[in-house]
mmCIF file of C-alpha atoms in Angstrom:
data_model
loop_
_atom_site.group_PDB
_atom_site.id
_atom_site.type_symbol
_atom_site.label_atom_id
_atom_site.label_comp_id
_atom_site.label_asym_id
_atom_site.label_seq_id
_atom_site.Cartn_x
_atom_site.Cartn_y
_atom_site.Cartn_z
ATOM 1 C CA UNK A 1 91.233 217.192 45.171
ATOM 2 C CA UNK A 2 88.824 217.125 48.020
ATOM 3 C CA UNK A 3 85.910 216.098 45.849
ATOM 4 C CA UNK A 4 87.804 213.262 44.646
ATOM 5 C CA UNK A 5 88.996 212.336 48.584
ATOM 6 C CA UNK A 6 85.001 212.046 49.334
ATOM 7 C CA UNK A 7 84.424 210.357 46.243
ATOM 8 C CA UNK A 8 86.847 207.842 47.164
ATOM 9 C CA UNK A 9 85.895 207.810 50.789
ATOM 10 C CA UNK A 10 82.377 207.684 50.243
ATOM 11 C CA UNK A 11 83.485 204.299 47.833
ATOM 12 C CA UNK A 12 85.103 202.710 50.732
ATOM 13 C CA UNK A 13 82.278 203.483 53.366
ATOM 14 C CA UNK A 14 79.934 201.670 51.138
ATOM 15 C CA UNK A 15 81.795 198.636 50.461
ATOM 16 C CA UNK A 16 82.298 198.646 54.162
ATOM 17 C CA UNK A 17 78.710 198.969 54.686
ATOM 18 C CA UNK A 18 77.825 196.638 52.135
ATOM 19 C CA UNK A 19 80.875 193.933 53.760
ATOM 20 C CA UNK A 20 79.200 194.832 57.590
ATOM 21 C CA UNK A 21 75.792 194.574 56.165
ATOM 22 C CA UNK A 22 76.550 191.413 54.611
ATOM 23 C CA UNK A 23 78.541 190.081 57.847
ATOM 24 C CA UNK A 24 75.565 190.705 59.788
ATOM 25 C CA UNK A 25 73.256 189.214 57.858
ATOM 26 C CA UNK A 26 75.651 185.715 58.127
ATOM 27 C CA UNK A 27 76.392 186.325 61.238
ATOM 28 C CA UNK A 28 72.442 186.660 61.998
ATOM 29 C CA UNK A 29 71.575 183.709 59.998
ATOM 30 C CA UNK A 30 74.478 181.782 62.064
ATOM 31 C CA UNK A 31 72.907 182.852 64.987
ATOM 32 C CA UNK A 32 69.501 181.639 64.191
ATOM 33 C CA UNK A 33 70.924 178.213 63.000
ATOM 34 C CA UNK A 34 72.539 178.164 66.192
ATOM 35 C CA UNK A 35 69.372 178.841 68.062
ATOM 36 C CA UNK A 36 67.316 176.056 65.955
ATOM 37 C CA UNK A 37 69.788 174.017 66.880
ATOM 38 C CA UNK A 38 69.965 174.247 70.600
ATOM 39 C CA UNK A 39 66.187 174.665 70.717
ATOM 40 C CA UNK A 40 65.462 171.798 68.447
ATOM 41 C CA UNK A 41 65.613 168.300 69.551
ATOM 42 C CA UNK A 42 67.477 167.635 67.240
ATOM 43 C CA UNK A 43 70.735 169.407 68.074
ATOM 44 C CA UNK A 44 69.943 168.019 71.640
ATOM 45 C CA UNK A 45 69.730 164.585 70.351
ATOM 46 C CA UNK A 46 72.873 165.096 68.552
ATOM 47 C CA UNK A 47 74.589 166.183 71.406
ATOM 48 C CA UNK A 48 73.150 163.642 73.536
ATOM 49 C CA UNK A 49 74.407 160.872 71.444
ATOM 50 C CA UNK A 50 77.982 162.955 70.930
ATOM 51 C CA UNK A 51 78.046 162.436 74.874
ATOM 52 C CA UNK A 52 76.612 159.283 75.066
ATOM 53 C CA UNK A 53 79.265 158.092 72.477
ATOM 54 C CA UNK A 54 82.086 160.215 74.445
ATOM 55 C CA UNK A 55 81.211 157.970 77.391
ATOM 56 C CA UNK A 56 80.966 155.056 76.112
ATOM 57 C CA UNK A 57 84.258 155.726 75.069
ATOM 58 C CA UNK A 58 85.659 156.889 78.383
ATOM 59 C CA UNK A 59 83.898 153.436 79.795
ATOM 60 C CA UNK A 60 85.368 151.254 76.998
ATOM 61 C CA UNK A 61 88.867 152.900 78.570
ATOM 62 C CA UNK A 62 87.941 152.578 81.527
ATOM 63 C CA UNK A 63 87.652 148.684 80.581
ATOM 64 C CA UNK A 64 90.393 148.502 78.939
ATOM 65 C CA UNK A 65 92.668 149.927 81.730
ATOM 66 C CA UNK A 66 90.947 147.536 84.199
ATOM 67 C CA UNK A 67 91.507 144.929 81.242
ATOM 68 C CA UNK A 68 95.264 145.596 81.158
ATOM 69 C CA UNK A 69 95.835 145.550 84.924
ATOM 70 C CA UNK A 70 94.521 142.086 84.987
ATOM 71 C CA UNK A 71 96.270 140.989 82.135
ATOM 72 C CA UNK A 72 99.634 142.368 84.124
ATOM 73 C CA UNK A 73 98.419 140.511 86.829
ATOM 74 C CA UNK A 74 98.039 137.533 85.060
ATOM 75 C CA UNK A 75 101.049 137.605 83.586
ATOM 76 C CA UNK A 76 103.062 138.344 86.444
ATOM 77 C CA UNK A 77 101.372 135.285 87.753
ATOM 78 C CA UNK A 78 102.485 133.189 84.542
ATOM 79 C CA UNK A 79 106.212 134.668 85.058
ATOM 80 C CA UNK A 80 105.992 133.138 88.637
ATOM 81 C CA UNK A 81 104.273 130.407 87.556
ATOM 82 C CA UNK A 82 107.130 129.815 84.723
ATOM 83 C CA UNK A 83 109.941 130.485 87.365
ATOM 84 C CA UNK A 84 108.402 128.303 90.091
ATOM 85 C CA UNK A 85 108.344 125.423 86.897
ATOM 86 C CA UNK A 86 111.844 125.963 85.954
ATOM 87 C CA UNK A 87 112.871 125.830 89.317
ATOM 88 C CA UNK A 88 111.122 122.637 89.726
ATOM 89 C CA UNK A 89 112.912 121.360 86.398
ATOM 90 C CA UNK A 90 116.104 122.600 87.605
ATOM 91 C CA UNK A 91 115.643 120.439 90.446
ATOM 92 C CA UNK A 92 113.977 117.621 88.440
ATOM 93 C CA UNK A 93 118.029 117.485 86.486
ATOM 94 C CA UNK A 94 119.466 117.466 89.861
ATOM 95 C CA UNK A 95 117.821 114.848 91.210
ATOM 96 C CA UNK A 96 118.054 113.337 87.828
ATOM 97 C CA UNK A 97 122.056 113.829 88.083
ATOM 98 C CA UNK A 98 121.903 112.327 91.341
ATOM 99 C CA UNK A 99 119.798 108.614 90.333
ATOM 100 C CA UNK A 100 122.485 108.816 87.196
ATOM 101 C CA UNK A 101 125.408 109.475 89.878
ATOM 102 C CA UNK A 102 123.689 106.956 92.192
ATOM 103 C CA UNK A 103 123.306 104.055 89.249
ATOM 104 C CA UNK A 104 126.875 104.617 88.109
ATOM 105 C CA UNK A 105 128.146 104.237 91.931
ATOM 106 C CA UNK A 106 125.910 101.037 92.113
ATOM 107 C CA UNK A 107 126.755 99.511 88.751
ATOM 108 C CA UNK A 108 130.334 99.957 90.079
ATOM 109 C CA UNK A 109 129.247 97.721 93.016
ATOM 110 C CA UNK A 110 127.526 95.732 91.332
ATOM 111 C CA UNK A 111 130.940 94.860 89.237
ATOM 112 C CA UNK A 112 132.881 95.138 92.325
ATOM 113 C CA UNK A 113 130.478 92.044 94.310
ATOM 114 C CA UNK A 114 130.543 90.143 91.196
ATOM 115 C CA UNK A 115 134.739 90.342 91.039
ATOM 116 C CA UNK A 116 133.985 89.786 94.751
ATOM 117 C CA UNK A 117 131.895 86.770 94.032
ATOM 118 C CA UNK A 118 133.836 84.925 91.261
ATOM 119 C CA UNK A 119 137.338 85.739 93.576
ATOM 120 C CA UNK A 120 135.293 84.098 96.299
ATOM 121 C CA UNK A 121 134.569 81.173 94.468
ATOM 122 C CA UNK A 122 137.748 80.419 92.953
ATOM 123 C CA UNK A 123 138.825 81.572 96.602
ATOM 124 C CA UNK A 124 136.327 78.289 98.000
ATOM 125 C CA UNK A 125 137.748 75.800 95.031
ATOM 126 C CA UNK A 126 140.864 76.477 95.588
ATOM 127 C CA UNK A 127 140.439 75.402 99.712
ATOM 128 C CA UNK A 128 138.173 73.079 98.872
ATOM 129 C CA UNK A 129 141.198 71.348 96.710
ATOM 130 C CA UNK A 130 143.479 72.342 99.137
ATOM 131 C CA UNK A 131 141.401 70.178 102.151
ATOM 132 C CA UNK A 132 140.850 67.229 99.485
ATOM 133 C CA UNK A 133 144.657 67.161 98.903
ATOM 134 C CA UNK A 134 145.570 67.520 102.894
ATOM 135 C CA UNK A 135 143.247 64.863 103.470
ATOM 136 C CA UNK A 136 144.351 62.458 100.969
ATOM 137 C CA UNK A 137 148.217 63.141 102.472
ATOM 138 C CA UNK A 138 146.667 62.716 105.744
ATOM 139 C CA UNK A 139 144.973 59.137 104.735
ATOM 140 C CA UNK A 140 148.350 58.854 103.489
ATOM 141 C CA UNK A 141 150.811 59.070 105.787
ATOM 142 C CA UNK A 142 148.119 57.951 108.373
ATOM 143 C CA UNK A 143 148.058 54.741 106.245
ATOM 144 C CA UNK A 144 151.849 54.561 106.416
ATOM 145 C CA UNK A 145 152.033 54.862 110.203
ATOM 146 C CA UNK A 146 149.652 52.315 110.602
ATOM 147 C CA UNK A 147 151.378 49.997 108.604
ATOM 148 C CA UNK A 148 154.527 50.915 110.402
ATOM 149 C CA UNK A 149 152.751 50.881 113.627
ATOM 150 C CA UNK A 150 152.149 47.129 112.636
ATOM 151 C CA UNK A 151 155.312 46.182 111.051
ATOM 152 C CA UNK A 152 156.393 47.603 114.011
ATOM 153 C CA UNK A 153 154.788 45.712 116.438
ATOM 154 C CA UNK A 154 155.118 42.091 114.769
ATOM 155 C CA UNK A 155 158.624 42.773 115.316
ATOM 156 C CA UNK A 156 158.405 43.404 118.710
ATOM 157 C CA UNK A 157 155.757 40.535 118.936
ATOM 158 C CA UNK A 158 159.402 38.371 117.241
ATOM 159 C CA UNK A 159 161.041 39.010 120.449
ATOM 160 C CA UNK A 160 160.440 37.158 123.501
ATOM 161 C CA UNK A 161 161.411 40.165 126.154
ATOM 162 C CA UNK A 162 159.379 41.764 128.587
ATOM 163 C CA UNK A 163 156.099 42.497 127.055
ATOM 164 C CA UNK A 164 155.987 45.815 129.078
ATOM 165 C CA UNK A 165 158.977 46.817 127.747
ATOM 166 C CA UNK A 166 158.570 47.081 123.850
ATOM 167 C CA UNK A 167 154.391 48.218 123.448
ATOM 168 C CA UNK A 168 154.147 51.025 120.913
ATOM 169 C CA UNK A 169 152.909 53.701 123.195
ATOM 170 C CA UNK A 170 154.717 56.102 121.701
ATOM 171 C CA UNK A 171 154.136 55.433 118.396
ATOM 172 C CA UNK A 172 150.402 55.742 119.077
ATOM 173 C CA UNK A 173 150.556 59.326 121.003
ATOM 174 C CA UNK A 174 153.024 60.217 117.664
ATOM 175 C CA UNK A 175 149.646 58.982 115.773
ATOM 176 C CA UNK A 176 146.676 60.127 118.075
ATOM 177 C CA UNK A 177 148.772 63.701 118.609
ATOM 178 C CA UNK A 178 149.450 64.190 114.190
ATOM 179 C CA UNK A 179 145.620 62.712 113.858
ATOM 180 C CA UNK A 180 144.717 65.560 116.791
ATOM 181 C CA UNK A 181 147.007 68.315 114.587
ATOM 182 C CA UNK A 182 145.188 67.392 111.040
ATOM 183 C CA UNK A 183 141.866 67.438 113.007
ATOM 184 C CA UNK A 184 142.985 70.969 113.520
ATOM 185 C CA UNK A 185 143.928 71.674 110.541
ATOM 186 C CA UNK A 186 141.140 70.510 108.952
ATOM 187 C CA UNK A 187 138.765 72.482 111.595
ATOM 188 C CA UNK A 188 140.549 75.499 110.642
ATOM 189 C CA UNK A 189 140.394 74.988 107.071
ATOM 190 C CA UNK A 190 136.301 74.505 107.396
ATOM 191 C CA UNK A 191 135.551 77.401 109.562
ATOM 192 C CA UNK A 192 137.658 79.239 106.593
ATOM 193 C CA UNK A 193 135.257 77.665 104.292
ATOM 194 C CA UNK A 194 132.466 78.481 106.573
ATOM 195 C CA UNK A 195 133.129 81.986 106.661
ATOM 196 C CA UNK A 196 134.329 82.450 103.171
ATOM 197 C CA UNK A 197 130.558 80.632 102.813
ATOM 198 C CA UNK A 198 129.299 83.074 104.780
ATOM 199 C CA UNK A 199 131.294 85.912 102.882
ATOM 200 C CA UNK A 200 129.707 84.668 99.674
ATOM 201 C CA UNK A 201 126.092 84.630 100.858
ATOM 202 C CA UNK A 202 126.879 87.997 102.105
ATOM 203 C CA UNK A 203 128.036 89.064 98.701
ATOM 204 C CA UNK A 204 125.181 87.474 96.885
ATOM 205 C CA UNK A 205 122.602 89.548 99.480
ATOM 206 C CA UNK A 206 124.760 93.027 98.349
ATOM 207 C CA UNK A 207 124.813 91.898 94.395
ATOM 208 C CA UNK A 208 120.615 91.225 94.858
ATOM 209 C CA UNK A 209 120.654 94.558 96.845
ATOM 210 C CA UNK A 210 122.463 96.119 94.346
ATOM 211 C CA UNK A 211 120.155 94.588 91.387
ATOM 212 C CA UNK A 212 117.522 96.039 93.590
ATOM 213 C CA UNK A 213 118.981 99.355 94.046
ATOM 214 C CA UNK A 214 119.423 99.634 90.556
ATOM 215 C CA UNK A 215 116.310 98.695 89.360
ATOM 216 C CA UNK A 216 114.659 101.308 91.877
ATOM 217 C CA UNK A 217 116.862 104.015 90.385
ATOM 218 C CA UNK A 218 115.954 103.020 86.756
ATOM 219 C CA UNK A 219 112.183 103.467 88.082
ATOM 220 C CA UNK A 220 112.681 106.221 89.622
ATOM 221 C CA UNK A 221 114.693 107.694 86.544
ATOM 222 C CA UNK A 222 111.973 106.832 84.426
ATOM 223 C CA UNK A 223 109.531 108.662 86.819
ATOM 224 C CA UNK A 224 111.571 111.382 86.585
ATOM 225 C CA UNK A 225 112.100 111.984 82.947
ATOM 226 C CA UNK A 226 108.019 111.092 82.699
ATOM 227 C CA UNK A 227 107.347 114.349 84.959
ATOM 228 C CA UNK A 228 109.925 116.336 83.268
ATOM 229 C CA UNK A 229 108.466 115.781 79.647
ATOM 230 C CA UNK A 230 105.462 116.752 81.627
ATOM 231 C CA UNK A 231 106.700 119.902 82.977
ATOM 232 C CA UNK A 232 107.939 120.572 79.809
ATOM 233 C CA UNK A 233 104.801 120.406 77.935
ATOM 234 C CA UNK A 234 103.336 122.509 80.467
ATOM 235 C CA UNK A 235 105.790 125.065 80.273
ATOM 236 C CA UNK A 236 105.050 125.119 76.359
ATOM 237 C CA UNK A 237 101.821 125.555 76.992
ATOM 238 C CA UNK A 238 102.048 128.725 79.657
ATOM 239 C CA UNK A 239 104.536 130.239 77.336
ATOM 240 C CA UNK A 240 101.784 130.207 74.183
ATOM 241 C CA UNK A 241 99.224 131.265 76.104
ATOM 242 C CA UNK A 242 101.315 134.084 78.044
ATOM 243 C CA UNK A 243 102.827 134.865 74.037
ATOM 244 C CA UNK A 244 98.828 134.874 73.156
ATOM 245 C CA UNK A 245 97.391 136.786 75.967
ATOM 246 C CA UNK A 246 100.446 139.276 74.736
ATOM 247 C CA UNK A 247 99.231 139.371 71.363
ATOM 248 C CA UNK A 248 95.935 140.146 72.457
ATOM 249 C CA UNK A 249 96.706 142.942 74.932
ATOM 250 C CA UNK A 250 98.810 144.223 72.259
ATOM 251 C CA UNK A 251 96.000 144.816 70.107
ATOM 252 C CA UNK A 252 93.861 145.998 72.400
ATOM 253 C CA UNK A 253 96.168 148.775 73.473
ATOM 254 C CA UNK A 254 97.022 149.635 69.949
ATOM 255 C CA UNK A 255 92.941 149.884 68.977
ATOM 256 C CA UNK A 256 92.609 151.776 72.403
ATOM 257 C CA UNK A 257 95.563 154.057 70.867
ATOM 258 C CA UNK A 258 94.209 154.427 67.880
ATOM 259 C CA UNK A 259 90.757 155.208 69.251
ATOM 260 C CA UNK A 260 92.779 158.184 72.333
ATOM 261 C CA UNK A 261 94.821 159.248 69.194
ATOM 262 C CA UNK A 262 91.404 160.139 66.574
ATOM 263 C CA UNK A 263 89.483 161.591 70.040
ATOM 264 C CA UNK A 264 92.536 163.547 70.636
ATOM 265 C CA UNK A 265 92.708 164.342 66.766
ATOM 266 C CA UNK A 266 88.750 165.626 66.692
ATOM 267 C CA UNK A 267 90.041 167.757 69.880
ATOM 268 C CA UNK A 268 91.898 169.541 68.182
ATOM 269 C CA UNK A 269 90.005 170.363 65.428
ATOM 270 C CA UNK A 270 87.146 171.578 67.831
ATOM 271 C CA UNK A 271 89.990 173.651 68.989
ATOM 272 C CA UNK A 272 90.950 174.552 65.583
ATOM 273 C CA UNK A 273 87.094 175.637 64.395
ATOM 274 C CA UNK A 274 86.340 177.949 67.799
ATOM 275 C CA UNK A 275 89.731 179.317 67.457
ATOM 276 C CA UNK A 276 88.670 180.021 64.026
ATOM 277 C CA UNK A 277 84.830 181.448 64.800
ATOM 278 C CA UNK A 278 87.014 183.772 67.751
ATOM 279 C CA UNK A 279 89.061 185.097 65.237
ATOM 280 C CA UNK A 280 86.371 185.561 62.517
ATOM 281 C CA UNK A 281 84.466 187.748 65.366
ATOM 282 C CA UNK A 282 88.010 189.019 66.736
ATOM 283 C CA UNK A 283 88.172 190.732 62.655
ATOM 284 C CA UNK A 284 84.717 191.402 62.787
ATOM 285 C CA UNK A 285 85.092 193.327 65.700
ATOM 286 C CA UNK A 286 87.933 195.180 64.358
ATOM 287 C CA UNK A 287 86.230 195.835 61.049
ATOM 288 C CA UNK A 288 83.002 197.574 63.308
ATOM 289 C CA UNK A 289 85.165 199.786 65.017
ATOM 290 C CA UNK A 290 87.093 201.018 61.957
ATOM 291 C CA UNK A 291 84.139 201.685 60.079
ATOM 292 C CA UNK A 292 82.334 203.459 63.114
ATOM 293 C CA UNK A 293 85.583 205.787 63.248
ATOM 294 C CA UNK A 294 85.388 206.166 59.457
ATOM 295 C CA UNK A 295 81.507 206.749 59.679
ATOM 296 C CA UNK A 296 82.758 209.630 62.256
ATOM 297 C CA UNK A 297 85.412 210.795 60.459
ATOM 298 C CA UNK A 298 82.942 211.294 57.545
ATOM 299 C CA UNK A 299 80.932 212.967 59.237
#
């Protein structure tokens, strides 16, 4: 039973030899590649341009961050921008509201001076035919007191009284004092024309002012809607270019994200691999010390 324990132990020691020999030949050869490689210029060269690439890398971030903040910037100066141009539309309306409310108040008095203006008139034609027809009764009945005035006086001129006594003085203040009352009248009745006159003229010079008004409002409308259709196209055109300058920093960031994510990928597989060569020397380790305290315990 013993002889067939050392027979079996001395079977393990030398495939244990045989596995550490073996192990330290790799392991040797590893080394030496290792060595080559750090001493040629190779490996330097490679690691050189592994760095070289890493930075340009870390620069092309670096780029792109700076990139992104002045795309922010930008945009937060097209958001302004796009607020301070709505705000100037929204005013644009109001004032646009206020010519319409403006050319509807002076259309209105435009119709009101033209009622105004054809009530004046038939206002004037009707005096005017009212003074014709007081003057015609006034020729009239100053025709009839004439002739009465004369019938009058051939019939006093018939009688042979005192001359004194029967002259038609008071038939002549009767006429000078009616011809003194239609004077009035008719005085009255033309400063009433006058000032209706002057009422009319006065309505004319609001109607032209009014024409003029109006026509200043429907330039001044069509200024308007020119600058808004203006401000419009402009606001088309920030809002592509802020929806393009999106689209590009969009694609930026993902290629920068795609770029973080495969360095951060190759990361870990470095980590992987020396966690891997630690372990491999961790067991290799291990496996030494075992067979040193078998090697002692066959001995």
């Amino acid at each position: 039973e013993e002889s067939l324990q050392m027979w079996d132990l001395n079977k393990r020691l030398e495939a244990y030899l045989a596995r550490v020999k073996f192990l330290e030949e790799e392991n040797e050869v590893l080394r030496a590649e290792i060595q080559s490689a750090k001493g040629s210029p190779c490996g330097e060269s490679w690691r050189a341009k592994y760095e070289e690439e890493l930075r340009a890398l870390r620069d092309a971030l670096d780029h792109a961050f700076r990139e992104k903040c002045t795309a922010e910037l930008a945009r937060d100066n097209l958001y302004e921008e796009v607020q301070q141009v709505k705000s100037r539309c929204q005013k644009e309306q109001a004032a646009r509201e206020a010519a319409k409310k403006q050319l509807s108040l002076s259309r209105k008095e435009l119709e009101e001076e033209r009622r105004a203006q054809i009530w004046l008139k038939e206002r004037a034609v009707q005096l005017e035919k009212e003074v014709e027809a007081l003057l015609e009764v006034h020729e009239e009945e100053k025709a009839g007191l004439d002739q009465e005035i004369v019938s009058f006086s051939q019939s006093l001129e018939s009688f042979r009284g005192a001359p004194v006594a029967f002259q038609p003085v008071e038939v002549e203040d009767y006429s000078k004092r009616l011809s003194e009352i239609w004077k009035g009248a008719v005085e009255t009745y033309k400063t009433e024309v006058s000032q209706l006159e002057g009422s009319l003229c006065q309505a004319k010079e609001n109607l032209w002012k009014a024409v003029e008004d109006n026509q200043q409002s429907q330039l001044q409308l069509q200024h308007l809607e020119k600058d808004l259709a203006g401000l419009k196209a402009r606001k088309e055109m920030l809002e592509e270019s802020l929806a393009q300058q999106w689209q590009e920093q969009r694609g930026e960031a993902e290629k920068f994200q795609l770029a973080m994510e495969a360095l951060e990928q190759e990361k870990q597989t470095l980590r992987a691999q020396i966690a891997q060569v630690l372990e491999d020397r961790q067991q290799l380790m291990h496996l030494k010390m075992s067979l040193s305290l078998e090697v002692a315990t066959y001995r």
